[in-house]
Amino acid sequence: MADQPQKIGLMGGTFDPIHMGHLVMAEAVRMDYDLTKVIFIPTGTSPHKQGMPVTPALDRYIMTMMATYSNPYFFVSPIERDRPGPSFTIDTVRALIAQYGAGTEFYFLTGTDTVLELHTWNNIGELLELCHFVAASRPGKTTSIAEAIKRLGPKAKERIHRLTTPELEISSTDIRERVRLGKSIRYFVPENVEHYIHKEGLYLK
Ligand code: ATP
Ligand code: MG
């Protein structure tokens, strides 16, 4: 019998900072889709967040490492951090296919809010040919994604899978605001990430 193809999850994000919502979602998708591993990929300069101040890529990378290191299935890639200029998922996926071989199946993990933006992504048509997407439910983002998937064309229906995961109503935006206001972020992020944020004085203004 032929070997099953390796299934790898890709969790892209700004991770400014990474939080429990990301981790719970990624672990749920990993188990449900029987993924060999999940690679977290913090953006370098995100094309979707330009114009807004984003914490240096190295701080976001370090926090992502700290948050994931104890999970044997979670890995972090510097591929976008090390790339000059804005990072596009299509370039990342092409590079990972070259690295792992065409036999590997890639599953790009997203929250429902990201699915609503997919039509703005560079080369989304090719991306849908190259990898699957798993749209995990995200609280507060109740807009139906069925319409968004339909708009992306027939390939999207085949490639974008929806999954109900445990929902945590946490966002990085909210965490940054809480820190700025001097509110607690305990249990919103892993303890070591909480310490890193305070030690480095992130999000104070
Ligand atoms: P920001 O508020 O700065 O946009 P964020 O919390 O949305 O930050 P991102 O780094 O933008 O975090 O998200 C990376 C990916 O994780 C996206 O696909 C997003 O939809 C998903 N995601 C973020 N927060 C959650 C959550 N609480 N539950 C499920 N998915 C989430
Ligand atoms: Mg976001």
Short mmCIF file of C-alpha atoms in Angstrom, two decimals, residues 1-158:
data_model
loop_
_atom_site.label_atom_id
_atom_site.label_comp_id
_atom_site.label_asym_id
_atom_site.label_seq_id
_atom_site.Cartn_x
_atom_site.Cartn_y
_atom_site.Cartn_z
CA MET A 1 0.00 0.00 0.00
CA ALA A 2 1.33 3.47 -0.87
CA ASP A 3 2.31 5.73 1.99
CA GLN A 4 -0.28 8.30 2.99
CA PRO A 5 0.84 11.80 1.97
CA GLN A 6 2.19 13.91 4.79
CA LYS A 7 -0.38 16.50 5.87
CA ILE A 8 1.09 19.73 7.18
CA GLY A 9 -0.83 22.60 8.74
CA LEU A 10 0.29 26.17 8.11
CA MET A 11 -0.79 28.80 10.61
CA GLY A 12 -0.01 32.23 9.21
CA GLY A 13 -0.57 35.38 11.21
CA THR A 14 0.80 38.65 12.44
CA PHE A 15 0.82 37.16 15.97
CA ASP A 16 1.09 40.61 17.55
CA PRO A 17 0.93 38.91 20.03
CA ILE A 18 0.13 35.18 19.63
CA HIS A 19 -2.72 34.24 22.00
CA MET A 20 -4.77 31.31 23.34
CA GLY A 21 -7.32 31.70 20.52
CA HIS A 22 -4.61 30.87 17.95
CA LEU A 23 -3.30 27.93 19.99
CA VAL A 24 -6.67 26.34 20.77
CA MET A 25 -7.73 26.66 17.14
CA ALA A 26 -4.48 25.19 15.75
CA GLU A 27 -4.54 22.23 18.15
CA ALA A 28 -8.18 21.48 17.32
CA VAL A 29 -7.51 21.52 13.56
CA ARG A 30 -4.36 19.42 14.01
CA MET A 31 -6.31 16.70 15.77
CA ASP A 32 -9.36 16.81 13.52
CA TYR A 33 -7.33 16.70 10.30
CA ASP A 34 -4.71 14.32 11.65
CA LEU A 35 -1.90 16.71 10.69
CA THR A 36 1.71 15.58 11.03
CA LYS A 37 2.59 19.04 12.32
CA VAL A 38 1.50 22.66 12.32
CA ILE A 39 4.02 25.28 11.23
CA PHE A 40 3.37 28.74 12.64
CA ILE A 41 4.54 31.44 10.25
CA PRO A 42 4.66 34.95 11.71
CA THR A 43 4.56 37.58 8.97
CA GLY A 44 7.47 39.86 8.19
CA THR A 45 5.86 43.04 6.97
CA SER A 46 2.24 42.02 6.51
CA PRO A 47 0.63 43.28 3.30
CA HIS A 48 -2.68 43.27 5.16
CA LYS A 49 -1.55 45.46 8.03
CA GLN A 50 0.38 48.15 6.22
CA GLY A 51 -0.20 51.63 7.52
CA MET A 52 -0.78 50.23 11.01
CA PRO A 53 2.15 50.00 13.42
CA VAL A 54 3.22 46.39 13.87
CA THR A 55 5.67 45.14 16.51
CA PRO A 56 9.13 44.18 15.11
CA ALA A 57 9.10 40.79 13.40
CA LEU A 58 11.75 39.41 15.77
CA ASP A 59 9.62 40.08 18.89
CA ARG A 60 6.59 38.43 17.27
CA TYR A 61 8.73 35.47 16.19
CA ILE A 62 10.18 35.02 19.70
CA MET A 63 6.70 35.15 21.29
CA THR A 64 5.44 32.57 18.77
CA MET A 65 8.36 30.29 19.65
CA MET A 66 7.72 30.70 23.36
CA ALA A 67 4.01 29.95 22.97
CA THR A 68 4.47 26.80 20.90
CA TYR A 69 7.69 25.11 22.02
CA SER A 70 6.06 22.71 24.49
CA ASN A 71 3.76 21.21 21.85
CA PRO A 72 5.69 18.47 19.96
CA TYR A 73 3.50 19.02 16.89
CA PHE A 74 3.98 22.79 16.71
CA PHE A 75 6.88 24.40 14.83
CA VAL A 76 7.74 27.98 13.87
CA SER A 77 9.19 29.05 10.54
CA PRO A 78 11.22 32.25 10.00
CA ILE A 79 10.48 32.09 6.24
CA GLU A 80 8.39 35.28 6.13
CA ARG A 81 10.35 37.06 8.83
CA ASP A 82 13.55 36.69 6.81
CA ARG A 83 12.02 37.77 3.52
CA PRO A 84 12.50 41.46 2.71
CA GLY A 85 9.39 43.44 1.80
CA PRO A 86 5.78 42.43 2.31
CA SER A 87 5.10 38.71 2.74
CA PHE A 88 2.64 36.95 0.49
CA THR A 89 1.29 33.52 1.34
CA ILE A 90 1.68 32.35 -2.25
CA ASP A 91 5.49 32.78 -2.04
CA THR A 92 5.56 30.93 1.28
CA VAL A 93 3.50 28.00 0.01
CA ARG A 94 5.59 27.72 -3.18
CA ALA A 95 8.77 27.64 -1.08
CA LEU A 96 7.37 25.01 1.29
CA ILE A 97 6.25 22.79 -1.60
CA ALA A 98 9.79 23.00 -2.99
CA GLN A 99 11.14 22.06 0.45
CA TYR A 100 8.76 19.20 1.32
CA GLY A 101 8.02 17.83 -2.16
CA ALA A 102 4.87 17.86 -4.23
CA GLY A 103 3.46 14.79 -2.41
CA THR A 104 2.84 16.79 0.76
CA GLU A 105 -0.65 18.14 1.41
CA PHE A 106 -0.77 21.59 2.96
CA TYR A 107 -3.66 22.87 5.04
CA PHE A 108 -3.67 26.59 5.67
CA LEU A 109 -5.42 27.31 8.96
CA THR A 110 -7.52 30.48 9.18
CA GLY A 111 -10.27 32.01 11.24
CA THR A 112 -13.54 32.80 9.49
CA ASP A 113 -12.65 36.52 9.32
CA THR A 114 -9.65 35.69 7.12
CA VAL A 115 -11.82 33.72 4.69
CA LEU A 116 -13.86 36.88 4.11
CA GLU A 117 -10.63 38.61 2.95
CA LEU A 118 -9.23 35.83 0.76
CA HIS A 119 -10.41 37.46 -2.48
CA THR A 120 -7.88 40.28 -1.82
CA TRP A 121 -4.93 37.88 -1.52
CA ASN A 122 -2.24 37.74 -4.23
CA ASN A 123 -2.69 34.78 -6.61
CA ILE A 124 -5.57 33.31 -4.60
CA GLY A 125 -6.54 31.18 -7.63
CA GLU A 126 -3.15 29.46 -7.66
CA LEU A 127 -3.12 29.21 -3.88
CA LEU A 128 -6.39 27.29 -3.94
CA GLU A 129 -4.78 24.88 -6.42
CA LEU A 130 -1.75 24.41 -4.17
CA CYS A 131 -3.28 24.00 -0.72
CA HIS A 132 -6.40 23.40 1.30
CA PHE A 133 -7.81 25.97 3.70
CA VAL A 134 -9.46 25.13 7.01
CA ALA A 135 -11.77 27.88 8.18
CA ALA A 136 -12.13 27.55 11.94
CA SER A 137 -15.03 29.29 13.60
CA ARG A 138 -14.17 32.54 15.32
CA PRO A 139 -16.55 34.21 17.78
CA GLY A 140 -17.97 37.59 16.93
CA LYS A 141 -17.40 36.98 13.22
CA THR A 142 -20.87 35.73 12.48
CA THR A 143 -21.08 36.84 8.85
CA SER A 144 -21.75 33.79 6.75
CA ILE A 145 -18.65 32.69 4.84
CA ALA A 146 -20.71 30.65 2.38
CA GLU A 147 -21.15 33.73 0.19
CA ALA A 148 -17.42 34.52 0.31
CA ILE A 149 -16.55 30.96 -0.71
CA LYS A 150 -19.06 31.05 -3.57
CA ARG A 151 -17.55 34.31 -4.83
CA LEU A 152 -14.10 32.72 -4.97
CA GLY A 153 -15.31 30.18 -7.54
CA PRO A 154 -15.76 26.39 -7.82
CA LYS A 155 -12.22 25.48 -6.68
CA ALA A 156 -12.83 27.30 -3.39
CA LYS A 157 -15.81 25.08 -2.60
CA GLU A 158 -13.60 22.06 -2.95
#
